Tab-separated table of C-alpha atoms in Angstrom:
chain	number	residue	atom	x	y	z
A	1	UNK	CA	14.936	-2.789	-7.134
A	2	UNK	CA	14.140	-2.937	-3.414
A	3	UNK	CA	14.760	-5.960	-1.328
A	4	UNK	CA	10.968	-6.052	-0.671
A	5	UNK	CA	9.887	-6.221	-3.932
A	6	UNK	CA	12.237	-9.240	-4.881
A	7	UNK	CA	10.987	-11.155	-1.488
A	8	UNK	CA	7.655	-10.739	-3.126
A	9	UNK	CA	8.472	-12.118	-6.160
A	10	UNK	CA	9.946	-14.926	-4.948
A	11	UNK	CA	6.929	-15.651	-2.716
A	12	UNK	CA	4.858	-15.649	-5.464
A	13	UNK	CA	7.203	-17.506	-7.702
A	14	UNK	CA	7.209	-20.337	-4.774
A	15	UNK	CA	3.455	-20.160	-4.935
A	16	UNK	CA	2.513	-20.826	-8.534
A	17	UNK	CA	5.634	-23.901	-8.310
A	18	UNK	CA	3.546	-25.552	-5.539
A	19	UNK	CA	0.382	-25.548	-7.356
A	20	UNK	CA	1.610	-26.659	-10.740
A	21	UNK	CA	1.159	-23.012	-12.276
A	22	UNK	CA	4.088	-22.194	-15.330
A	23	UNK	CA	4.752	-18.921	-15.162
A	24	UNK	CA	8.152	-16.884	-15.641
A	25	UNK	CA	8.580	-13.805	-14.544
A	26	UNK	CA	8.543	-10.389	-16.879
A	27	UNK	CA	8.670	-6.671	-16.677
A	28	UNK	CA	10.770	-4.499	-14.497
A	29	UNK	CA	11.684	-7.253	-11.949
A	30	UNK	CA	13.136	-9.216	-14.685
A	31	UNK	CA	14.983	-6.648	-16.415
A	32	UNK	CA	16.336	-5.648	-13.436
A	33	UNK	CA	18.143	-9.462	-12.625
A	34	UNK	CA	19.254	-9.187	-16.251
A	35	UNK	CA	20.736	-5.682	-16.646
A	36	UNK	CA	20.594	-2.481	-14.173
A	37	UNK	CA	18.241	-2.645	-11.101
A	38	UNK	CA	15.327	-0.030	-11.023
A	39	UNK	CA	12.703	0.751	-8.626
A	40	UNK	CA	9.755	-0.573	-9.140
A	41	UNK	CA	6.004	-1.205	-7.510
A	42	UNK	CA	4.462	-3.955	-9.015
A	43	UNK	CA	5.733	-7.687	-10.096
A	44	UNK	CA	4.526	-9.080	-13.164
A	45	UNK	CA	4.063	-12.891	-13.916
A	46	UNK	CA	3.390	-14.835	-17.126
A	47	UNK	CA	1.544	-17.774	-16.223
A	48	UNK	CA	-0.623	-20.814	-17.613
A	49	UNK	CA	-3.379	-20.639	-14.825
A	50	UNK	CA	-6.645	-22.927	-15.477
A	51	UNK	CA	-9.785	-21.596	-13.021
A	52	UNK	CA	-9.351	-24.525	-10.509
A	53	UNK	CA	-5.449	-23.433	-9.619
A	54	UNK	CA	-7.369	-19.952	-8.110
A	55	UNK	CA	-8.334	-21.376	-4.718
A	56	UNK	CA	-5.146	-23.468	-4.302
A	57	UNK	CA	-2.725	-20.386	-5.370
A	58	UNK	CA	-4.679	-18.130	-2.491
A	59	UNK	CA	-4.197	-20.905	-0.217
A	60	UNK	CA	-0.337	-21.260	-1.151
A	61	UNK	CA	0.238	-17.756	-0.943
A	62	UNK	CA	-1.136	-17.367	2.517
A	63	UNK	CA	-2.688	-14.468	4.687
A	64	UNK	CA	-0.137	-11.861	3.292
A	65	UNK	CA	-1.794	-11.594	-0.069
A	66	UNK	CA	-4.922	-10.165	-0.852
A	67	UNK	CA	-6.364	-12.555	-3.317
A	68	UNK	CA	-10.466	-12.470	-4.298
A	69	UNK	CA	-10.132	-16.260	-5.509
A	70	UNK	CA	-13.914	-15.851	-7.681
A	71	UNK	CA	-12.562	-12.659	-9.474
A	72	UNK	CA	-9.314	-14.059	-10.227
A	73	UNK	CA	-10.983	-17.745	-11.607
A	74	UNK	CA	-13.338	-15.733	-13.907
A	75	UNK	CA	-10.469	-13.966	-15.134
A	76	UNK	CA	-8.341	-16.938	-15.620
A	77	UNK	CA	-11.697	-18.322	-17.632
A	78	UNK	CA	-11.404	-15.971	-19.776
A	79	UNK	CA	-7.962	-15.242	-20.373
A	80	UNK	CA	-7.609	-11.417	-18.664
A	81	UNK	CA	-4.813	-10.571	-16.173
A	82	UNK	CA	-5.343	-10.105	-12.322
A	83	UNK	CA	-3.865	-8.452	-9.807
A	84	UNK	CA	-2.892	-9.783	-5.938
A	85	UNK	CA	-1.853	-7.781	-3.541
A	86	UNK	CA	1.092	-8.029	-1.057
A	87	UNK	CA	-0.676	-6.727	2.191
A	88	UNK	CA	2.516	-5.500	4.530
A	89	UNK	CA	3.980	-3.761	1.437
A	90	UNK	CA	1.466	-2.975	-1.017
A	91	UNK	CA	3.174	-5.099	-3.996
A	92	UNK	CA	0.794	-5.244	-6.580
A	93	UNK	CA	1.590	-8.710	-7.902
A	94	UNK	CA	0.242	-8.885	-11.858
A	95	UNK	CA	-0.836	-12.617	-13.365
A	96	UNK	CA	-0.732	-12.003	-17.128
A	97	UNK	CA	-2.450	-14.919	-19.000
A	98	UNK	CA	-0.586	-15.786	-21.495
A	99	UNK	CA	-1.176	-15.206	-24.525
A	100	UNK	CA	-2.154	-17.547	-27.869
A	101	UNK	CA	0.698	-16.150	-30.010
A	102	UNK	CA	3.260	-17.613	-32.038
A	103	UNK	CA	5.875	-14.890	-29.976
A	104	UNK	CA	4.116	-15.481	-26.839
A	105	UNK	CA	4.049	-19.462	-27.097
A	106	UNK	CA	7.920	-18.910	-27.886
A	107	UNK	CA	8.833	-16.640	-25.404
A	108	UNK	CA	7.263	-18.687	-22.788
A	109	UNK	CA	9.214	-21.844	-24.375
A	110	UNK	CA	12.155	-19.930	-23.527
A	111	UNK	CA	11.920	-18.629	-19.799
A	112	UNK	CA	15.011	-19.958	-17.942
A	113	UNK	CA	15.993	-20.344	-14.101
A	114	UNK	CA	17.589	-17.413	-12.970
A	115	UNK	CA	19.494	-18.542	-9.445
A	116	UNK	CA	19.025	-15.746	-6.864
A	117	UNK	CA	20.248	-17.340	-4.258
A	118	UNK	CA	21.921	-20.392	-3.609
A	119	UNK	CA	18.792	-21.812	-2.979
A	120	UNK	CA	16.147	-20.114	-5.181
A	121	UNK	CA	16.135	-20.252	-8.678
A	122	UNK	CA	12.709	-18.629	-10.193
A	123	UNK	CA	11.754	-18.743	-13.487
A	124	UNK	CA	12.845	-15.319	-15.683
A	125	UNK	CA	11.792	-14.721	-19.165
A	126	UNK	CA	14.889	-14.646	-21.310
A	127	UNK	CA	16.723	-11.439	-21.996
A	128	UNK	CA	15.955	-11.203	-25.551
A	129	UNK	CA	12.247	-11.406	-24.934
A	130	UNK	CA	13.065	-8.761	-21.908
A	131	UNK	CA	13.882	-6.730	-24.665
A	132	UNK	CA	11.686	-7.140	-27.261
A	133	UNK	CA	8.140	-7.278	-25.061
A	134	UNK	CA	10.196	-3.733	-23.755
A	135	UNK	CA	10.041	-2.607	-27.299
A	136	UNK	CA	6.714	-3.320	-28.105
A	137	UNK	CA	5.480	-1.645	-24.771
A	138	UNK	CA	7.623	1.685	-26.123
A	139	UNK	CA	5.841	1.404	-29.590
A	140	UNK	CA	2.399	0.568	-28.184
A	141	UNK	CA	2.953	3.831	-25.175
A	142	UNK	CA	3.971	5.944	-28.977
A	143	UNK	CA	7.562	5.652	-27.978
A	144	UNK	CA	6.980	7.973	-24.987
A	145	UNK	CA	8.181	5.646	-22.210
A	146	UNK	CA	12.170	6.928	-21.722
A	147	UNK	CA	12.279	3.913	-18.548
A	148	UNK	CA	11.345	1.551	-21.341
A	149	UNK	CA	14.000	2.835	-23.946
A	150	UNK	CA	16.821	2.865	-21.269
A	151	UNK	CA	15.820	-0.473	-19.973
A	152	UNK	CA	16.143	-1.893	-23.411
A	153	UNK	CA	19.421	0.045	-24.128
A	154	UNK	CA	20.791	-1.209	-20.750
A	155	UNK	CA	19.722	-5.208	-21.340
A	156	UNK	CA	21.625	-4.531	-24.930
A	157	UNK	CA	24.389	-2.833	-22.942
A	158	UNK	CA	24.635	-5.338	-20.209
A	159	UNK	CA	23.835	-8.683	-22.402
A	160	UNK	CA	25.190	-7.822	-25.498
A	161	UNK	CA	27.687	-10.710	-26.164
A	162	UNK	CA	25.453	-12.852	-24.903
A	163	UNK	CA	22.415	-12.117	-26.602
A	164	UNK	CA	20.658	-14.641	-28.923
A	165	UNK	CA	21.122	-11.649	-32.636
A	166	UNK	CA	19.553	-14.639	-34.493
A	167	UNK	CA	16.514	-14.791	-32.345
A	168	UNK	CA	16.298	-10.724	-32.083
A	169	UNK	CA	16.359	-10.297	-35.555
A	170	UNK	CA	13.944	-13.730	-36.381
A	171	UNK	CA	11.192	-11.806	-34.186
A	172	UNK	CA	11.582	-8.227	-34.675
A	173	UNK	CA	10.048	-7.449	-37.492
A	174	UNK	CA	7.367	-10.030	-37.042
A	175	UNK	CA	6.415	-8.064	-33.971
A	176	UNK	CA	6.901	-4.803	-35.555
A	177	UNK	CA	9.708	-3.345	-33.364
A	178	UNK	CA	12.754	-4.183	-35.928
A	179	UNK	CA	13.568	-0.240	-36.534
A	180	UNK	CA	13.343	0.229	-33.065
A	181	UNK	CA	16.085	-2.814	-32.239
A	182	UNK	CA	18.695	-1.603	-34.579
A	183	UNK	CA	17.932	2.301	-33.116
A	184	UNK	CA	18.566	0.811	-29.456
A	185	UNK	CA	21.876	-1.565	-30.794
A	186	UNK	CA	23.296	1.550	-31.872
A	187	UNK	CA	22.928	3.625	-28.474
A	188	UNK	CA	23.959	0.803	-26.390
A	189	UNK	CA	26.964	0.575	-28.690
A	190	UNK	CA	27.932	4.250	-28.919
């Protein structure tokens, strides 16, 4: 993960704490803080945006970003992700709604501060979810993505006595992924 793409995430991060906005964030970025770093070009972010937080997120964000502030409210309105864009870099910065799940409202539940620096401390989703969103993304891409697989194996790898098992195997098979846990326990193992 480049230097550049964690400033950006942490700008954005900064952001959606000024305006009230939850959000943790996911994907690669996360992964990376929790395991092995990998490049990367875009950032994603969970969040619990309402349409009026549009304006006052461009605003907090600043010149830098490329936000259309009406396209982003309609999307918020009806629950679809949006991109911003990091100008001097061209970080594509994804807001992911989140979703009205039972996994989603948990995983969200269970984002924690991450510290990055002695004074930053963003919110990350938790390594297990890390791993199991991962695993649904493999089974939804029909198990295709080997960058998915190994950053699952490598969270497993990194994490593994710290890892919540009770909480991987609660949502596993409720999300459908439960084969493809116990495949990627046994490679990070061997």
């Amino acid at each position: 993960m480049t230097e550049d793409i964690l400033d950006v995430a942490l700008a954005v991060a900064s952001a959606l704490e000024a305006v009230g906005v939850p959000y943790y964030i996911g994907g690669s970025v996360a992964s990376s803080l929790q395991a092995t770093a990998r490049t990367t070009q875009d950032v994603d972010f969970v969040v619990e945006m309402r349409p009026h937080h549009a304006a006052a997120l461009s605003r907090a964000l600043g010149p830098d970003f490329a936000v259309d502030e009406e396209a982003l409210r309609d999307a918020v309105a009806r629950g679809w992700s949006w991109n911003v864009f990091h100008l001097p870099t061209g970080i594509k910065i994804d807001l992911i709604m989140r979703e009205d799940t039972a996994y989603d409202r948990e995983a969200f539940s269970r984002r924690r501060r991450l510290r990055v620096d002695v004074d930053t401390e963003p919110f990350v989703k938790s390594v297990e979810d890390s791993i199991l969103k991962k695993l649904q993304w493999f089974r939804d891409g029909g198990g295709q993505s080997s960058t998915q697989w190994r950053d699952v194996v490598e969270l497993l790898r990194v994490n593994g006595p710290h890892l919540d098992a009770a909480y991987l195997d609660l949502w596993a098979p409720r999300i459908g992924v439960a084969d493809l846990l116990e495949r990627a326990r046994a490679e990070a193992a061997a």
